[in-house]
CSV table of C-alpha atoms in Angstrom, one decimal:
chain,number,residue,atom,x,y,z
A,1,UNK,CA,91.5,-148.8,127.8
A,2,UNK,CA,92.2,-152.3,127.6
A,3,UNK,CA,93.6,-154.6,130.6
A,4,UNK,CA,96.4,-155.4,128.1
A,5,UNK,CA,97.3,-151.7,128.5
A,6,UNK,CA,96.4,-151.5,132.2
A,7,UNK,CA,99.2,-153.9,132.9
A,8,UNK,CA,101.4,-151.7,131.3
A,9,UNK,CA,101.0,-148.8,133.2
A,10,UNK,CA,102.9,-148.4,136.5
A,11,UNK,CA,101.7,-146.8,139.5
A,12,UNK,CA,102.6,-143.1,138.8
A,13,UNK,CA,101.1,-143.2,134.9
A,14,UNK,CA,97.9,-144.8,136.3
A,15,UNK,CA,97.5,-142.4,139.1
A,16,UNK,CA,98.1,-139.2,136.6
A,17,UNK,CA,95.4,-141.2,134.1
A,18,UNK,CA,92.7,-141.7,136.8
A,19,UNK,CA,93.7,-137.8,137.5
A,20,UNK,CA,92.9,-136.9,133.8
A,21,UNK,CA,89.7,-139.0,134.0
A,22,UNK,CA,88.1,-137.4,136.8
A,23,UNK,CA,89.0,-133.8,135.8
A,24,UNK,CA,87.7,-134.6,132.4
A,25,UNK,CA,84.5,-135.8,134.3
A,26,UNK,CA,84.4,-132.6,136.4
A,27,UNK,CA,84.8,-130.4,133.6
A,28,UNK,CA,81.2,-131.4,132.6
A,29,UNK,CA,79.2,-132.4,135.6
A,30,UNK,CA,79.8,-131.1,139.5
A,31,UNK,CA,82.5,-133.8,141.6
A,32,UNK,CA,79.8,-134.3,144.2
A,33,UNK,CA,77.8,-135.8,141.1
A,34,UNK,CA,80.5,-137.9,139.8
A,35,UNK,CA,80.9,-141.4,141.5
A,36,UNK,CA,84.0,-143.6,141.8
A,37,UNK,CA,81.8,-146.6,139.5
A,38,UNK,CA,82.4,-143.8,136.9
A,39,UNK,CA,85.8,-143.1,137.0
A,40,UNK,CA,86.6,-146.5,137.3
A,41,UNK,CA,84.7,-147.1,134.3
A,42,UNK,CA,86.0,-143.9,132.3
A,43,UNK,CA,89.6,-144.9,132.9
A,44,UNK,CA,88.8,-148.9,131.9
A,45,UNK,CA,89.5,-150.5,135.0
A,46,UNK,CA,87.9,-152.0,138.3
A,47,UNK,CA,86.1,-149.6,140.6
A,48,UNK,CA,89.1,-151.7,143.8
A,49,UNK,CA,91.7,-150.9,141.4
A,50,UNK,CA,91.0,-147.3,141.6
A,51,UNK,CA,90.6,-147.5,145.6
A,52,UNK,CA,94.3,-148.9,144.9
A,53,UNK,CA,95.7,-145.7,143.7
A,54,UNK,CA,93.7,-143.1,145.8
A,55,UNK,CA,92.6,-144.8,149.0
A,56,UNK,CA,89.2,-142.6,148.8
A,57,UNK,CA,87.1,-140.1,146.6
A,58,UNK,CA,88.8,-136.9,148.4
A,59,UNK,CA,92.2,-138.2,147.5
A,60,UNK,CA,91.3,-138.5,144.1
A,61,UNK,CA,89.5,-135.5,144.3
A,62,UNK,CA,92.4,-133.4,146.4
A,63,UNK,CA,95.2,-134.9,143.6
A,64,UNK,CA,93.0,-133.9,140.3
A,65,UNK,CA,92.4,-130.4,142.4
A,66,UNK,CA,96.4,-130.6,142.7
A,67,UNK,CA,97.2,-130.7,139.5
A,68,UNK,CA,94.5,-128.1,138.1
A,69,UNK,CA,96.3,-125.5,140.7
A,70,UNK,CA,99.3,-126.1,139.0
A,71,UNK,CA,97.8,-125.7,135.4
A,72,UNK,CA,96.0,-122.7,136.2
A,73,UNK,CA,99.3,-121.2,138.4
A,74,UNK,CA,101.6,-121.5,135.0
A,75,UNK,CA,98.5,-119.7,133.0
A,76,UNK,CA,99.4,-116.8,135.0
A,77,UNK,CA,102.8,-116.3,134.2
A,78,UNK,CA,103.4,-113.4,131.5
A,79,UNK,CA,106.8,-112.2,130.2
A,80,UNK,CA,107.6,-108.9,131.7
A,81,UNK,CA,107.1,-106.8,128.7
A,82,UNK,CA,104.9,-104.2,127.0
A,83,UNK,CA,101.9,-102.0,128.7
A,84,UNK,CA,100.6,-103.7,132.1
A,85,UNK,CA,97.0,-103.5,130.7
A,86,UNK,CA,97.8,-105.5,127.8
A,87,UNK,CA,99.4,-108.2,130.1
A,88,UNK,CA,97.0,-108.3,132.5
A,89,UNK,CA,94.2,-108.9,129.6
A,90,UNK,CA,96.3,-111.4,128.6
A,91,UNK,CA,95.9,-113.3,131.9
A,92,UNK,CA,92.6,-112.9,132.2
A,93,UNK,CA,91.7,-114.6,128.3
A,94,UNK,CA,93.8,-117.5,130.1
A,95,UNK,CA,92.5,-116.9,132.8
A,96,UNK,CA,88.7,-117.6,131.6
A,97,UNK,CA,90.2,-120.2,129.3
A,98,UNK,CA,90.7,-122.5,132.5
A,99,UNK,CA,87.4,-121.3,133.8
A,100,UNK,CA,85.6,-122.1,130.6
A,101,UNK,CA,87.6,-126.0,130.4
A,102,UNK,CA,86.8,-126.9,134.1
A,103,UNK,CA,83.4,-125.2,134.2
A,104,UNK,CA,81.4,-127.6,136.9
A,105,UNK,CA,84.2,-127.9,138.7
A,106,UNK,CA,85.5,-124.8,139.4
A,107,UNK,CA,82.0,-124.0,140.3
A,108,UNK,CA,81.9,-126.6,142.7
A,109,UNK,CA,85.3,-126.2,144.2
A,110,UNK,CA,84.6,-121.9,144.9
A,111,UNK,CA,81.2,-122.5,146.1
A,112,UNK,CA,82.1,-125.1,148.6
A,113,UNK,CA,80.1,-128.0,148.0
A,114,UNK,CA,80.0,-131.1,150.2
A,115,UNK,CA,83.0,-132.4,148.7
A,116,UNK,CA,84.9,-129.6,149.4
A,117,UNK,CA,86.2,-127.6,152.4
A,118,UNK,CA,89.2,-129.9,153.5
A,119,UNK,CA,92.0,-128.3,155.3
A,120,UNK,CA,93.8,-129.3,151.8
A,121,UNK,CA,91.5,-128.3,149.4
A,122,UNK,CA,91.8,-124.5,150.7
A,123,UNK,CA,95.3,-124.5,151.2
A,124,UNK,CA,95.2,-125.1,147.4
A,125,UNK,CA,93.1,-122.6,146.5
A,126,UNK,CA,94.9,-120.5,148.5
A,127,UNK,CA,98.0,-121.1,147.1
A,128,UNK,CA,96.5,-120.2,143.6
A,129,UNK,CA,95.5,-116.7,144.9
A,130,UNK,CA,99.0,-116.8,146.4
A,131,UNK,CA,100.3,-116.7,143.1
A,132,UNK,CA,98.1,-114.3,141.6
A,133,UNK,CA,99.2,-112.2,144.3
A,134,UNK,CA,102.7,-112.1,143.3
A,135,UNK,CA,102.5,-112.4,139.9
A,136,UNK,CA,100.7,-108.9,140.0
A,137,UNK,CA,103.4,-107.4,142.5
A,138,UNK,CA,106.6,-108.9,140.1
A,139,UNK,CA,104.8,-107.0,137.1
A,140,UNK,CA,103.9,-104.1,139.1
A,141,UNK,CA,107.9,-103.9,140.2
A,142,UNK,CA,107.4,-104.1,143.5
A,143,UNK,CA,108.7,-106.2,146.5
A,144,UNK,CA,107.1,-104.9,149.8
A,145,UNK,CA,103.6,-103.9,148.9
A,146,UNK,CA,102.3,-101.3,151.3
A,147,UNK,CA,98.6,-102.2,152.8
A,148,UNK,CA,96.0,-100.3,150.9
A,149,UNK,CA,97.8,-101.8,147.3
A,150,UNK,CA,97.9,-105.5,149.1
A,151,UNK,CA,94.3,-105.1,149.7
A,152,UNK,CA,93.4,-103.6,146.3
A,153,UNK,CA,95.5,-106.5,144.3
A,154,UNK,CA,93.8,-109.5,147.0
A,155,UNK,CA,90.2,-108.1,146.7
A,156,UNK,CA,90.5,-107.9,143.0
A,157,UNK,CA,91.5,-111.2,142.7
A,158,UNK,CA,88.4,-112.1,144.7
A,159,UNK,CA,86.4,-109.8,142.1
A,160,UNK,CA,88.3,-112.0,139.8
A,161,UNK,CA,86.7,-115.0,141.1
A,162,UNK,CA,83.3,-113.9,141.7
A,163,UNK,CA,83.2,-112.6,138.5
A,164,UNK,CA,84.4,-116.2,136.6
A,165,UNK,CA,81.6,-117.7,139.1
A,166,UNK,CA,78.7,-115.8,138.1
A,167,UNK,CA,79.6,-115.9,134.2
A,168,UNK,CA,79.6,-119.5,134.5
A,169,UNK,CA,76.1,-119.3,136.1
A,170,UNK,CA,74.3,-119.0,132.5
A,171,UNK,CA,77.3,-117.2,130.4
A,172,UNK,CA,75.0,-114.3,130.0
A,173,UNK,CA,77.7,-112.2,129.2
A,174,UNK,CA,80.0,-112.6,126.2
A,175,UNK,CA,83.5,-113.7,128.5
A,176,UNK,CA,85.4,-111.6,126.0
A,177,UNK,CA,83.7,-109.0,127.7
A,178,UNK,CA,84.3,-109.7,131.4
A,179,UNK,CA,88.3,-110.3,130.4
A,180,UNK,CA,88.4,-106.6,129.3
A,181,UNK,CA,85.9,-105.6,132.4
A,182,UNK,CA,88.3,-107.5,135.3
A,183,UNK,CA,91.5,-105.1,133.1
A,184,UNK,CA,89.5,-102.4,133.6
A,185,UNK,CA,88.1,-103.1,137.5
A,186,UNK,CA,91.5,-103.6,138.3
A,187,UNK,CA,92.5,-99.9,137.0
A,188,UNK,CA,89.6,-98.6,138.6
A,189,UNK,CA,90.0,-100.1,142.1
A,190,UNK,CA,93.5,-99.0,141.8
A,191,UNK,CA,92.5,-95.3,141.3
A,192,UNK,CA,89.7,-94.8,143.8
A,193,UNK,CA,92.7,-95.9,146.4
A,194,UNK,CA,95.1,-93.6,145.1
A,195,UNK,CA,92.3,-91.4,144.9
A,196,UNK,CA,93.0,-90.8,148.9
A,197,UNK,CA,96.7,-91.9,149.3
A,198,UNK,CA,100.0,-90.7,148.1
A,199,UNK,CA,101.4,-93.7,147.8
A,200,UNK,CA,99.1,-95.2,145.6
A,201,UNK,CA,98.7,-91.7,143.6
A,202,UNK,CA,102.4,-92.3,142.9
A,203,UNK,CA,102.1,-96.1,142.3
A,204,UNK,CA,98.9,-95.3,139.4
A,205,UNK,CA,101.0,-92.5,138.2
A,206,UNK,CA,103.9,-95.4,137.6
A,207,UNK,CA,101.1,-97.8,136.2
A,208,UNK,CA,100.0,-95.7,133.8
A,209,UNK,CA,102.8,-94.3,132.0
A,210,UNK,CA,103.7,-96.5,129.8
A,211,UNK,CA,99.8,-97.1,128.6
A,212,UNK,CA,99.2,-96.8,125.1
A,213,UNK,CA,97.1,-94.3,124.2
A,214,UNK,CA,94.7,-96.5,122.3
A,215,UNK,CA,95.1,-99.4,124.9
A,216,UNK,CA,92.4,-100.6,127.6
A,217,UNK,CA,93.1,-97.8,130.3
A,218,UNK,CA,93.3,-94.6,128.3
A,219,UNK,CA,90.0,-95.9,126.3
A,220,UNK,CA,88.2,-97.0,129.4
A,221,UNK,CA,89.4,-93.1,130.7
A,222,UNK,CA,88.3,-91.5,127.9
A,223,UNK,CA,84.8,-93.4,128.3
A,224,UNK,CA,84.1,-92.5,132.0
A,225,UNK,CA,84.7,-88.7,131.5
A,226,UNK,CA,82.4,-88.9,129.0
A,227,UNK,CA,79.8,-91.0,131.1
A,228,UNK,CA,80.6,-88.0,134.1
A,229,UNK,CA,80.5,-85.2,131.4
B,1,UNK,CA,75.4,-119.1,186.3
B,2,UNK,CA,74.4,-121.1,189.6
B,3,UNK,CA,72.2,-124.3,189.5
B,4,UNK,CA,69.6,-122.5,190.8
B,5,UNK,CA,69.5,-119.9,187.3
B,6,UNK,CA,70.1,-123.4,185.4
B,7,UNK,CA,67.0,-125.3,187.0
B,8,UNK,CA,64.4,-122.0,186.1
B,9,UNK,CA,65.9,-122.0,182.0
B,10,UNK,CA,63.4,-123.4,180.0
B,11,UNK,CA,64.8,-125.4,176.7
B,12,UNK,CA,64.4,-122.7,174.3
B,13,UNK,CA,65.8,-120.0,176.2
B,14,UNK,CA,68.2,-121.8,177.3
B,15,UNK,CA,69.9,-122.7,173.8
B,16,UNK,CA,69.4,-119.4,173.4
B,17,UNK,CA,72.0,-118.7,176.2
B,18,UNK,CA,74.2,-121.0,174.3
B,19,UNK,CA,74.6,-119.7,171.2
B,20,UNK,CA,74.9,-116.2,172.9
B,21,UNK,CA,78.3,-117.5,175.2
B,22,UNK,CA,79.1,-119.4,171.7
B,23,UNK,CA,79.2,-116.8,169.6
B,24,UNK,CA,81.1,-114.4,172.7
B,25,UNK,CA,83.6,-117.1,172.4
B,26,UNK,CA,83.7,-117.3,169.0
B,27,UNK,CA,84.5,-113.3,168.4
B,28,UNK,CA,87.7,-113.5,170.4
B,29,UNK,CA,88.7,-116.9,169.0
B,30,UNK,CA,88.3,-118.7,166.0
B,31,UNK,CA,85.1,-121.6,166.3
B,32,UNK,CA,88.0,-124.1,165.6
B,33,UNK,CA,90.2,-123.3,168.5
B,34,UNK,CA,86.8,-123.3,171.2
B,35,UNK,CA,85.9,-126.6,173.2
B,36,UNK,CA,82.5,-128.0,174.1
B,37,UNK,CA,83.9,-127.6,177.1
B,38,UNK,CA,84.9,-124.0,177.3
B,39,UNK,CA,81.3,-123.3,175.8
B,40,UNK,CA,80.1,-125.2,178.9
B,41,UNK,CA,82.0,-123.5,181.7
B,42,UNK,CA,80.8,-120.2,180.6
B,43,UNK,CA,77.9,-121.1,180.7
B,44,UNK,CA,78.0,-122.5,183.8
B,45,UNK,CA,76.7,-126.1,182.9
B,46,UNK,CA,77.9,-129.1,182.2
B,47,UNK,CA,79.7,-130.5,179.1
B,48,UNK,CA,76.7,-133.4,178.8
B,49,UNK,CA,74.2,-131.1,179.3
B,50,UNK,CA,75.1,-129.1,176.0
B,51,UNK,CA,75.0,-132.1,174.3
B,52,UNK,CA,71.2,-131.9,175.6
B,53,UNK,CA,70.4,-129.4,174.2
B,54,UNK,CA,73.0,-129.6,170.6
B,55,UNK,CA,74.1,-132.7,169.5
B,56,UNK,CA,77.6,-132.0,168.9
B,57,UNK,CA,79.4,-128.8,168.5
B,58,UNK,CA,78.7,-128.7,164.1
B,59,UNK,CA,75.2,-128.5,165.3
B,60,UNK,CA,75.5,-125.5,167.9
B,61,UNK,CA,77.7,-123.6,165.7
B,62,UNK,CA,75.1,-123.9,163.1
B,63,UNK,CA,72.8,-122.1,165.1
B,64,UNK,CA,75.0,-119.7,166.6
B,65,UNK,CA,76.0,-119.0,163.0
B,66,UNK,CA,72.1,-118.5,161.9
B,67,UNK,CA,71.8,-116.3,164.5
B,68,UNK,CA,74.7,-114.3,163.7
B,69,UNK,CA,73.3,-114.3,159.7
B,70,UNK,CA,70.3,-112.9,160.8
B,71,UNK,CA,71.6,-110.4,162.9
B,72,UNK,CA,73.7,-108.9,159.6
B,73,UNK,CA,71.0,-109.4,157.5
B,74,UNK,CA,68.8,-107.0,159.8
B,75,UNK,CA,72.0,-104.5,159.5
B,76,UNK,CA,71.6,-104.3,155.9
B,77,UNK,CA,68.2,-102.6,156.1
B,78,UNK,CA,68.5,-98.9,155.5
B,79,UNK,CA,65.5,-96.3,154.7
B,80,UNK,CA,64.9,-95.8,150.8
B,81,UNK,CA,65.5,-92.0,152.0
B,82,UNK,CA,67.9,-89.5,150.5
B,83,UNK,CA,71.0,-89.8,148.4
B,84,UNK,CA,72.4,-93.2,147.6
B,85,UNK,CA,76.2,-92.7,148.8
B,86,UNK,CA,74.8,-91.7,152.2
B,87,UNK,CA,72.8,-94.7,152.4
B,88,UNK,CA,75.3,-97.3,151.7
B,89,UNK,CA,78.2,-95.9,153.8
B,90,UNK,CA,75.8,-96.2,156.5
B,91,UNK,CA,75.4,-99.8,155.8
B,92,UNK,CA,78.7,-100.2,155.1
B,93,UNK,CA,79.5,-99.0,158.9
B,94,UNK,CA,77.0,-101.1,160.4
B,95,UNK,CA,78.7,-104.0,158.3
B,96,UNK,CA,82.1,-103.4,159.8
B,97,UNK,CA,80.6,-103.0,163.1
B,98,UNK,CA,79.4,-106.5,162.8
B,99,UNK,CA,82.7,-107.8,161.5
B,100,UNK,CA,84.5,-106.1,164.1
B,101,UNK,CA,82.3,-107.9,166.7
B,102,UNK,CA,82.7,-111.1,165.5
B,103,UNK,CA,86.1,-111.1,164.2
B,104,UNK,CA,87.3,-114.5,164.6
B,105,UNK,CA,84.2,-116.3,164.3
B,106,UNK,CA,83.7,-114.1,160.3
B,107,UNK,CA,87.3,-114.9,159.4
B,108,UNK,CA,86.9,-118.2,160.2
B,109,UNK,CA,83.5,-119.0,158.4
B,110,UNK,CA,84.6,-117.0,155.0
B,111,UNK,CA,87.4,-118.6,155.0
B,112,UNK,CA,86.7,-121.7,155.3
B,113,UNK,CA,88.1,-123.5,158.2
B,114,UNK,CA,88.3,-127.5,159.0
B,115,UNK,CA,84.5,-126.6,161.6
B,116,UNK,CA,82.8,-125.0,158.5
B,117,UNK,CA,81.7,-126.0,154.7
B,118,UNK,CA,78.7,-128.3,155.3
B,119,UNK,CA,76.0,-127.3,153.3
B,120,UNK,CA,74.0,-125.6,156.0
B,121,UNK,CA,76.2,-122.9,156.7
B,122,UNK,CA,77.3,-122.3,153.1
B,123,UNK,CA,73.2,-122.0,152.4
B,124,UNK,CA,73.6,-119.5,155.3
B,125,UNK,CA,76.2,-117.3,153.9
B,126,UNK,CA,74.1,-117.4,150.8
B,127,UNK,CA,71.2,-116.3,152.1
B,128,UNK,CA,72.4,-113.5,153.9
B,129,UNK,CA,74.7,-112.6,150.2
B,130,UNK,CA,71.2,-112.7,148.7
B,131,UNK,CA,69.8,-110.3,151.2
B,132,UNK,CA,72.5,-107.7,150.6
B,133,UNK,CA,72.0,-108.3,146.9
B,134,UNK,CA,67.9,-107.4,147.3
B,135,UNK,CA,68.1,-104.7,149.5
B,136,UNK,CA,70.9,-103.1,146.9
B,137,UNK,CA,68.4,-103.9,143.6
B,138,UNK,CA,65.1,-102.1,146.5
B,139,UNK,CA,67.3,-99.3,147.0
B,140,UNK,CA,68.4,-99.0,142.7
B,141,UNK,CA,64.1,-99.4,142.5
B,142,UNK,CA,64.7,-102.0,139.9
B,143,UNK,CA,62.7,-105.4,140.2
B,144,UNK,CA,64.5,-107.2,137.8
B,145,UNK,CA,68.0,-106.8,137.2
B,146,UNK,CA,70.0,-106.8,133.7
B,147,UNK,CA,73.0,-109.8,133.9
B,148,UNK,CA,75.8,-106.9,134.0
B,149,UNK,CA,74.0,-105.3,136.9
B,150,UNK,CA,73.5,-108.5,138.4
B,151,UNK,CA,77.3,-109.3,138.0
B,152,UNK,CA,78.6,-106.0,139.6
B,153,UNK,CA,76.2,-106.2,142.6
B,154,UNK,CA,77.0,-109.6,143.5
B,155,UNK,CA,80.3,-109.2,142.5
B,156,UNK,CA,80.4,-105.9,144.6
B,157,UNK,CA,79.7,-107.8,147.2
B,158,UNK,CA,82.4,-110.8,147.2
B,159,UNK,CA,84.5,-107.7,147.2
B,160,UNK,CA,83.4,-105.9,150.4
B,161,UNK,CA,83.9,-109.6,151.9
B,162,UNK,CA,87.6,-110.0,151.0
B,163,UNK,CA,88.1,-106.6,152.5
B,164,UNK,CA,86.6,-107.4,155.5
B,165,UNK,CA,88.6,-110.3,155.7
B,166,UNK,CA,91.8,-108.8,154.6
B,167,UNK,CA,90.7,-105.8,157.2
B,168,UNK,CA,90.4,-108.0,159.8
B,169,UNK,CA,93.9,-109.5,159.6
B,170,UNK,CA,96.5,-106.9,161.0
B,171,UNK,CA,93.8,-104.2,160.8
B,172,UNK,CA,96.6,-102.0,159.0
B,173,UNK,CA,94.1,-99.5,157.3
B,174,UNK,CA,91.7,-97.8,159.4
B,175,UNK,CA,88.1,-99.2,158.7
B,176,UNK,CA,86.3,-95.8,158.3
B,177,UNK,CA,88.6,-95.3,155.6
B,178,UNK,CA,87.6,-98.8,154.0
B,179,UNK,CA,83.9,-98.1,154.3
B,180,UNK,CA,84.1,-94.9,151.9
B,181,UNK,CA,86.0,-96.8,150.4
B,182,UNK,CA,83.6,-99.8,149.3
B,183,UNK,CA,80.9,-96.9,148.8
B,184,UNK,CA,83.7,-95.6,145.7
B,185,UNK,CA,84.6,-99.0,144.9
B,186,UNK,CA,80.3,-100.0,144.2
B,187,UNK,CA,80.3,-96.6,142.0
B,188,UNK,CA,83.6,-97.5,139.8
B,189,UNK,CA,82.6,-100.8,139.2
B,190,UNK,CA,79.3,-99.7,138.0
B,191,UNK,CA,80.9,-97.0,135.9
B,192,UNK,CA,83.5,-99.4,134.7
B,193,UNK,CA,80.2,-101.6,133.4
B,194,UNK,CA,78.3,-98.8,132.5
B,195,UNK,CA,81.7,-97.0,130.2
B,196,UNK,CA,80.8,-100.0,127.6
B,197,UNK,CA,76.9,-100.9,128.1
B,198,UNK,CA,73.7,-98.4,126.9
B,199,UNK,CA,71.5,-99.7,129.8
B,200,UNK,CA,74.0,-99.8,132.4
B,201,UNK,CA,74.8,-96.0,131.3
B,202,UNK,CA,71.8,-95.3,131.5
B,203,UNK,CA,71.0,-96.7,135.2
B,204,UNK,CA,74.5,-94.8,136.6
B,205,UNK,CA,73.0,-91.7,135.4
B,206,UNK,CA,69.7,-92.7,137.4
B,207,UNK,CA,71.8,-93.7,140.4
B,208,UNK,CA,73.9,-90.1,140.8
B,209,UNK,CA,71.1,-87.8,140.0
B,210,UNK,CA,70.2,-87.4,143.0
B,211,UNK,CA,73.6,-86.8,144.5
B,212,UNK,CA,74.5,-83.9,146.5
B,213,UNK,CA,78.1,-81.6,145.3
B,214,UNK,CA,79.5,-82.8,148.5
B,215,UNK,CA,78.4,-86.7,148.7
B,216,UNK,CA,81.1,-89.7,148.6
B,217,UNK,CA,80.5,-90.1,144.8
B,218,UNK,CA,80.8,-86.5,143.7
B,219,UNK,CA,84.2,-86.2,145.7
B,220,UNK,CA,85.7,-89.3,143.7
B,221,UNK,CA,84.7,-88.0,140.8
B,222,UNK,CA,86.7,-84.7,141.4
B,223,UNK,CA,89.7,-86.3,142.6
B,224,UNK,CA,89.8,-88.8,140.1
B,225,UNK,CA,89.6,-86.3,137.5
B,226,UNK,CA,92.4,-84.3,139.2
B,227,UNK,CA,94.8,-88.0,139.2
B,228,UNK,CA,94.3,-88.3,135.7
B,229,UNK,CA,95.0,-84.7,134.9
């Protein structure tokens, strides 16, 4: 943090260091409540050197937002093997692990704050959902994914988010917890469509076969009929 | 639409008249893609003249959009009279009615498009997401809500928004169909909760008392016991 090490740096490993500095600052307070004075001063230089690398906040912002995509894209990628329930829990303790590291600003980013809302900001985040998306289908073995199982997988994923967003509003609910729930949402989303279409009766039959019998689907199962009974 | 109408319009009313061709506009094409201009010729003044009575189009979309909030929020009142299913698929119709009215104009503001994310209409959507989240608590009769009914309601409710949304775009799956099916989807959730929480097991068995052998809830139940046999 030195200007003998600032001179060092060229302009790609400064930009990726003022990157680090303000997701660092997000992860504890809101980006609308983090100034430019501060990142300049978190990273060790002048608040015109920053305006240097990122001609504005939003480009700052937009590049830090970038880069978290990408992080939280690769924590979604699971090897292809063993029950889909155990997978999908998996993703999800990753899942909340990104959550839990960028708290503030993830929370600012889904709610939409003033700092938000760019043409490129939600092309990001859509490209994250993207992702999700076919993440699930590749793990679920399937290419074309007929209507009522695009709209099951996209809605979760909103359920997904909602449900990260409201944790983080007090975390007064263990997130251990909400990993399993979000396993177990997605099952039961998944079955109240089949619950009226042959396709996806055939598709949760598929699911399901492979589930261990003491793993998260046949438990949460056994669980309901014994709420119902 | 002649002069003649125009010189009798008093201010109020006739901003009101605004926001009413605004919002026409706005459910065939999305708020982006709609001119001052446009808004103007239908209503049969001039372009300055809107600027009269809104001082730029963020400003008239505001309260077309407040108008349109409250208009859902009004949709999500229902009598605290008979068995729960019933009640909530009759919400849920009245809420696809509105989203099939506005189309554009929804699809646009939830998700997020280059004319929306100031902090007025995200306060909006908020408010009318807290309405729905009331009226559901009024209709439960609970006053103060436990954190894992707290997170399935408003989490519920993120959910019947993607679906909206991803009903909106190609409109593949008839919407009667997705109405039931957001009634199933509120129950499974809350079953889901309830399968590892005492006092969420103990509200679901509140919640279905009341149920009749042939309501939304009780047929879900049957076939999802028959897809897991």
């Amino acid at each position: 943090m030195t200007t003998g090490v600032r001179r060092r740096m060229g302009v790609e490993e400064r930009r990726q260091q003022l990157i680090g500095v303000a997701l660092e600052l997000f992860s504890r307070r809101s980006p609308d409540e983090v100034s430019i004075d501060e990142i300049a001063s978190a990273a060790g230089i002048s608040r015109p050197l920053v305006y240097h690398y990122f001609p504005g906040k939003l480009s700052l912002y937009e590049a830090a937002l970038k880069r978290a995509s990408e992080d939280l894209a690769a924590r979604f990628s699971e090897p292809h093997e063993g029950p889909l329930g155990a997978r999908l829990l998996r993703v999800m303790r990753r899942y909340f692990d990104f959550v839990d590291e960028h708290g503030p600003g993830f929370a600012a980013l889904m709610r939409g704050g003033p700092a938000v809302g760019s043409s490129a900001t939600n092309a990001l985040i859509d490209s994250v959902r993207q992702v999700a998306y076919e993440q699930i289908l590749a793990h679920l073995e399937i290419t074309e994914a007929p209507a009522r199982l695009e709209l099951v997988v996209r809605s979760w994923i909103s359920l997904a988010e909602s449900t990260a967003l409201i944790w983080l509003d007090g975390r007064r609910i263990p997130r251990g917890e909400l990993e399993v729930q979000l396993v177990h949402d997605f099952a039961a989303l998944t079955a109240v469509s089949a619950a009226y279409d042959e396709e996806m009766t055939a598709l949760v039959k598929r699911m399901v076969q492979d589930e261990p019998a003491e793993g998260p689907f046949a438990d949460l199962a056994a669980r309901l009929i014994a709420l119902a009974g």
